[in-house]
Amino acid sequence: MKHINKLNESKTKYGVGEWAQYSYNIGTGCTNNCRYCYARDLAVEINQRTDETYTRESWRTEQVKTWKVDIDQTAKGTIMFPTMHDISEAYLETYIETLDNLLAANNEVLIVTKPRLNCIQQICDKFQDYRNKILIRMTITSLDENLSQFWEQDAPLPEERIQALQYAHEQGYKTSVSVEPMIDTVGRTIELYNRLEPYITEDIWFGKMNSIKYRVDASDKQTRDAVKAIYDNQTDRNIMKLYNELKDLPKVQWKDSIQSVVKRAS
């Protein structure tokens, strides 16, 4: 039976809807193994209502749905691609073929990724003629290698992500950064902004770590200590300190988790 592939329309102005009107994915599972992963927990929740068999452990196994390459829908708005997995070596070939089809259908595409340098290089080299249709938003949550490796266990380390950002910028692409979730102190998050800003053409988004007690398995002391540090770093007082330091800078944007803190303080 032939699959009929369709874009997913964003139903709210939060989450994906804060950045794009549509989304698309070409598989399930993500090898990044982030402790706070929302996509994994969403899949586990869906598992309770369907025949799918996702668990926290099995989500690390990437399953590429190659048939999802066939997509020629033209959206009335931006498509965020992907949203429920990253662009790893396992996804890359199918990702490039699918992106080619989306762009050929005259779509605007937002690429969101914890970038692997090789993957970004191949995407940038392939789609030079579509640069005006692409915005690449790279998730970089800290400059601290140990902190990054703890929270985003198998994702690329900060330096590789920065190299990917620099490469996309040098190739003339529109670039953006997501610092969501923030995993570092206010001071070091400001240092992160200063390091990245020269390579950002569009915006840099800051957001809190959400639903920690539901998404993070804090059954061991090391994780409990790390969770406490997150809570300490993102108190309303610290969020307002960050906000007041960066609010007047032209590229800075705030996710809804921070906007709600600012609203309470006003």
CSV table of C-alpha atoms in Angstrom, one decimal:
chain,number,residue,atom,x,y,z
A,1,MET,CA,0.0,0.0,0.0
A,2,LYS,CA,1.4,3.4,-1.0
A,3,HIS,CA,1.9,5.8,1.9
A,4,ILE,CA,0.4,9.3,1.6
A,5,ASN,CA,2.7,11.6,3.4
A,6,LYS,CA,1.5,14.9,4.8
A,7,LEU,CA,3.0,17.7,6.9
A,8,ASN,CA,1.9,18.1,10.5
A,9,GLU,CA,0.2,21.4,11.2
A,10,SER,CA,1.1,23.1,14.4
A,11,LYS,CA,-2.0,23.3,16.6
A,12,THR,CA,-0.7,25.8,19.2
A,13,LYS,CA,1.7,28.8,19.4
A,14,TYR,CA,3.9,26.9,21.8
A,15,GLY,CA,6.6,24.3,21.3
A,16,VAL,CA,7.0,23.7,17.5
A,17,GLY,CA,4.3,26.4,17.0
A,18,GLU,CA,6.5,29.0,18.4
A,19,TRP,CA,8.9,28.6,15.5
A,20,ALA,CA,7.0,27.1,12.6
A,21,GLN,CA,3.5,26.4,11.2
A,22,TYR,CA,4.2,22.9,10.1
A,23,SER,CA,6.6,20.0,11.1
A,24,TYR,CA,7.9,16.8,9.5
A,25,ASN,CA,9.9,13.8,10.6
A,26,ILE,CA,11.3,10.8,8.8
A,27,GLY,CA,11.7,8.3,11.6
A,28,THR,CA,11.6,7.5,15.3
A,29,GLY,CA,14.3,7.4,17.8
A,30,CYS,CA,17.4,9.5,18.5
A,31,THR,CA,20.9,8.5,19.4
A,32,ASN,CA,21.6,11.8,21.3
A,33,ASN,CA,20.2,10.2,24.5
A,34,CYS,CA,19.5,13.5,26.2
A,35,ARG,CA,18.4,13.1,29.8
A,36,TYR,CA,15.7,15.7,29.4
A,37,CYS,CA,14.4,14.5,26.0
A,38,TYR,CA,10.8,15.6,25.3
A,39,ALA,CA,10.4,13.5,22.1
A,40,ARG,CA,11.2,10.3,23.9
A,41,ASP,CA,8.7,10.9,26.6
A,42,LEU,CA,6.1,11.9,24.1
A,43,ALA,CA,6.7,8.7,22.2
A,44,VAL,CA,6.4,6.7,25.5
A,45,GLU,CA,3.1,8.5,26.2
A,46,ILE,CA,1.8,7.7,22.7
A,47,ASN,CA,2.8,4.1,23.3
A,48,GLN,CA,0.1,3.9,25.9
A,49,ARG,CA,-2.6,4.5,23.3
A,50,THR,CA,-1.1,2.6,20.2
A,51,ASP,CA,0.6,-0.5,19.2
A,52,GLU,CA,4.0,1.1,19.1
A,53,THR,CA,6.6,-0.2,21.5
A,54,TYR,CA,8.8,2.7,22.6
A,55,THR,CA,10.6,2.8,25.9
A,56,ARG,CA,13.2,5.2,27.2
A,57,GLU,CA,15.9,2.7,26.2
A,58,SER,CA,14.6,1.7,22.8
A,59,TRP,CA,14.2,5.4,21.8
A,60,ARG,CA,18.0,5.4,21.4
A,61,THR,CA,17.6,3.1,18.4
A,62,GLU,CA,17.0,5.2,15.3
A,63,GLN,CA,14.4,3.8,12.8
A,64,VAL,CA,14.5,5.6,9.5
A,65,LYS,CA,11.2,5.6,7.6
A,66,THR,CA,12.6,5.9,4.1
A,67,TRP,CA,9.1,6.0,2.5
A,68,LYS,CA,8.6,9.4,4.1
A,69,VAL,CA,11.0,10.8,1.4
A,70,ASP,CA,8.0,11.1,-0.9
A,71,ILE,CA,6.5,14.5,0.1
A,72,ASP,CA,5.5,17.2,-2.4
A,73,GLN,CA,3.1,19.3,-0.3
A,74,THR,CA,3.6,23.1,-0.3
A,75,ALA,CA,2.9,24.6,3.1
A,76,LYS,CA,1.4,28.0,3.9
A,77,GLY,CA,4.2,28.7,6.3
A,78,THR,CA,7.5,27.4,7.6
A,79,ILE,CA,8.2,23.7,8.0
A,80,MET,CA,10.3,22.6,11.0
A,81,PHE,CA,12.2,19.5,9.9
A,82,PRO,CA,13.0,17.5,12.0
A,83,THR,CA,11.2,17.9,15.4
A,84,MET,CA,11.2,14.4,16.9
A,85,HIS,CA,14.7,13.2,16.0
A,86,ASP,CA,18.0,14.7,15.1
A,87,ILE,CA,20.1,14.6,11.9
A,88,SER,CA,22.5,11.8,12.6
A,89,GLU,CA,24.6,9.7,10.1
A,90,ALA,CA,21.8,7.1,10.2
A,91,TYR,CA,19.2,9.7,9.1
A,92,LEU,CA,21.4,11.8,6.8
A,93,GLU,CA,20.9,10.2,3.4
A,94,THR,CA,17.1,10.1,3.8
A,95,TYR,CA,17.1,13.5,5.3
A,96,ILE,CA,18.8,15.1,2.4
A,97,GLU,CA,16.5,13.4,-0.1
A,98,THR,CA,13.5,14.5,1.8
A,99,LEU,CA,14.7,18.1,2.2
A,100,ASP,CA,15.4,18.2,-1.5
A,101,ASN,CA,11.7,17.3,-2.1
A,102,LEU,CA,10.4,19.9,0.4
A,103,LEU,CA,12.5,22.6,-1.1
A,104,ALA,CA,11.6,21.7,-4.7
A,105,ALA,CA,7.9,22.1,-3.6
A,106,ASN,CA,8.8,25.8,-2.9
A,107,ASN,CA,8.8,25.5,0.9
A,108,GLU,CA,10.5,27.5,3.6
A,109,VAL,CA,12.3,25.0,5.9
A,110,LEU,CA,13.6,25.5,9.5
A,111,ILE,CA,16.3,22.9,10.3
A,112,VAL,CA,16.7,22.3,14.0
A,113,THR,CA,19.6,20.1,15.2
A,114,LYS,CA,22.3,19.4,17.8
A,115,PRO,CA,24.6,19.6,14.8
A,116,ARG,CA,27.1,17.0,13.7
A,117,LEU,CA,29.7,18.8,11.6
A,118,ASN,CA,29.8,16.2,8.8
A,119,CYS,CA,26.0,16.3,8.5
A,120,ILE,CA,25.9,20.1,8.4
A,121,GLN,CA,28.7,20.2,5.8
A,122,GLN,CA,26.9,17.8,3.5
A,123,ILE,CA,23.6,19.7,3.9
A,124,CYS,CA,25.2,23.1,3.3
A,125,ASP,CA,27.1,21.9,0.3
A,126,LYS,CA,24.1,20.2,-1.3
A,127,PHE,CA,21.6,23.1,-0.9
A,128,GLN,CA,23.6,26.2,-1.9
A,129,ASP,CA,20.9,27.1,-4.5
A,130,TYR,CA,18.2,27.0,-1.8
A,131,ARG,CA,20.0,29.1,0.9
A,132,ASN,CA,17.2,31.7,0.9
A,133,LYS,CA,14.7,29.0,1.7
A,134,ILE,CA,16.5,27.6,4.7
A,135,LEU,CA,17.1,28.7,8.3
A,136,ILE,CA,19.4,26.5,10.3
A,137,ARG,CA,18.8,26.7,14.1
A,138,MET,CA,21.5,24.8,16.1
A,139,THR,CA,20.9,23.8,19.7
A,140,ILE,CA,24.0,24.7,21.8
A,141,THR,CA,23.2,24.7,25.5
A,142,SER,CA,26.6,25.3,27.2
A,143,LEU,CA,30.3,25.7,26.5
A,144,ASP,CA,31.1,23.3,29.3
A,145,GLU,CA,32.1,20.0,27.7
A,146,ASN,CA,31.4,17.9,30.9
A,147,LEU,CA,28.0,19.5,31.5
A,148,SER,CA,27.0,19.0,27.9
A,149,GLN,CA,28.1,15.4,28.0
A,150,PHE,CA,26.2,14.7,31.2
A,151,TRP,CA,22.9,16.1,30.0
A,152,GLU,CA,23.2,15.3,26.3
A,153,GLN,CA,25.1,12.1,26.6
A,154,ASP,CA,25.7,11.0,23.1
A,155,ALA,CA,25.1,14.3,21.2
A,156,PRO,CA,28.0,16.2,19.7
A,157,LEU,CA,30.1,18.2,22.1
A,158,PRO,CA,30.0,22.0,22.2
A,159,GLU,CA,33.1,22.6,20.1
A,160,GLU,CA,31.8,20.5,17.2
A,161,ARG,CA,28.4,22.3,17.3
A,162,ILE,CA,30.2,25.7,17.2
A,163,GLN,CA,32.3,24.5,14.2
A,164,ALA,CA,29.0,23.5,12.5
A,165,LEU,CA,27.5,26.9,13.2
A,166,GLN,CA,30.6,28.6,11.8
A,167,TYR,CA,30.5,26.5,8.7
A,168,ALA,CA,26.9,27.2,7.9
A,169,HIS,CA,27.6,30.9,8.5
A,170,GLU,CA,30.6,30.9,6.2
A,171,GLN,CA,28.5,29.2,3.5
A,172,GLY,CA,26.0,32.0,3.5
A,173,TYR,CA,23.1,30.3,5.3
A,174,LYS,CA,20.7,32.0,7.6
A,175,THR,CA,21.8,30.9,11.1
A,176,SER,CA,20.1,30.8,14.5
A,177,VAL,CA,20.8,29.2,17.9
A,178,SER,CA,18.6,27.6,20.5
A,179,VAL,CA,19.8,27.6,24.1
A,180,GLU,CA,16.9,25.5,25.2
A,181,PRO,CA,17.2,24.0,27.7
A,182,MET,CA,19.7,26.2,29.5
A,183,ILE,CA,21.9,23.9,31.5
A,184,ASP,CA,24.5,26.3,32.8
A,185,THR,CA,24.7,29.3,35.2
A,186,VAL,CA,23.5,32.7,34.2
A,187,GLY,CA,27.1,34.0,33.9
A,188,ARG,CA,28.2,31.2,31.6
A,189,THR,CA,25.1,31.4,29.6
A,190,ILE,CA,26.0,35.0,28.9
A,191,GLU,CA,29.5,33.9,27.9
A,192,LEU,CA,27.8,31.4,25.5
A,193,TYR,CA,25.9,34.2,23.9
A,194,ASN,CA,29.0,36.3,23.4
A,195,ARG,CA,30.9,33.3,21.8
A,196,LEU,CA,28.1,32.5,19.4
A,197,GLU,CA,26.7,35.9,18.4
A,198,PRO,CA,29.2,36.6,15.6
A,199,TYR,CA,28.0,33.5,13.7
A,200,ILE,CA,24.3,34.2,14.1
A,201,THR,CA,22.5,36.0,11.3
A,202,GLU,CA,19.0,35.8,12.7
A,203,ASP,CA,18.3,35.1,16.4
A,204,ILE,CA,19.3,33.2,19.5
A,205,TRP,CA,16.5,31.7,21.7
A,206,PHE,CA,16.8,31.1,25.5
A,207,GLY,CA,14.5,28.7,27.3
A,208,LYS,CA,14.3,26.8,30.6
A,209,MET,CA,14.4,23.1,31.1
A,210,ASN,CA,10.8,22.0,31.4
A,211,SER,CA,9.0,19.1,33.1
A,212,ILE,CA,12.1,18.0,34.8
A,213,LYS,CA,10.6,15.7,37.4
A,214,TYR,CA,8.7,13.8,34.6
A,215,ARG,CA,11.4,13.6,32.0
A,216,VAL,CA,14.6,13.2,34.0
A,217,ASP,CA,15.4,9.9,35.7
A,218,ALA,CA,16.9,11.2,39.0
A,219,SER,CA,17.2,7.9,40.7
A,220,ASP,CA,21.0,8.3,41.3
A,221,LYS,CA,22.7,11.0,43.4
A,222,GLN,CA,24.7,12.5,40.6
A,223,THR,CA,21.6,13.2,38.6
A,224,ARG,CA,19.7,14.5,41.6
A,225,ASP,CA,22.6,16.9,42.2
A,226,ALA,CA,22.5,18.0,38.6
A,227,VAL,CA,18.7,18.5,38.7
A,228,LYS,CA,19.1,20.7,41.8
A,229,ALA,CA,21.7,22.8,40.0
A,230,ILE,CA,19.2,23.3,37.2
A,231,TYR,CA,16.5,24.4,39.6
A,232,ASP,CA,18.9,26.7,41.3
A,233,ASN,CA,20.1,28.2,38.0
A,234,GLN,CA,16.5,28.8,36.7
A,235,THR,CA,14.9,30.4,39.7
A,236,ASP,CA,12.8,33.5,38.8
A,237,ARG,CA,15.5,35.7,40.3
A,238,ASN,CA,18.2,34.2,38.0
A,239,ILE,CA,16.0,34.2,35.0
A,240,MET,CA,15.3,37.9,35.5
A,241,LYS,CA,19.0,38.5,35.9
A,242,LEU,CA,19.6,36.9,32.5
A,243,TYR,CA,16.7,38.7,31.0
A,244,ASN,CA,17.9,42.1,32.2
A,245,GLU,CA,21.4,41.4,30.9
A,246,LEU,CA,20.3,40.4,27.4
A,247,LYS,CA,16.9,41.9,26.8
A,248,ASP,CA,18.0,44.9,24.8
A,249,LEU,CA,20.2,43.0,22.4
A,250,PRO,CA,18.7,42.7,18.9
A,251,LYS,CA,19.1,39.0,18.2
A,252,VAL,CA,17.8,37.7,21.6
A,253,GLN,CA,14.5,35.9,21.7
A,254,TRP,CA,12.8,34.3,24.7
A,255,LYS,CA,10.9,31.0,24.8
A,256,ASP,CA,7.5,30.9,26.5
A,257,SER,CA,9.1,29.4,29.7
A,258,ILE,CA,11.0,32.7,30.2
A,259,GLN,CA,8.3,34.9,29.0
A,260,SER,CA,6.0,33.6,31.7
A,261,VAL,CA,8.7,34.5,34.4
A,262,VAL,CA,9.0,38.0,33.0
A,263,LYS,CA,5.2,38.4,33.0
A,264,ARG,CA,5.0,37.4,36.6
A,265,ALA,CA,7.7,39.9,37.5
A,266,SER,CA,6.1,42.8,35.7
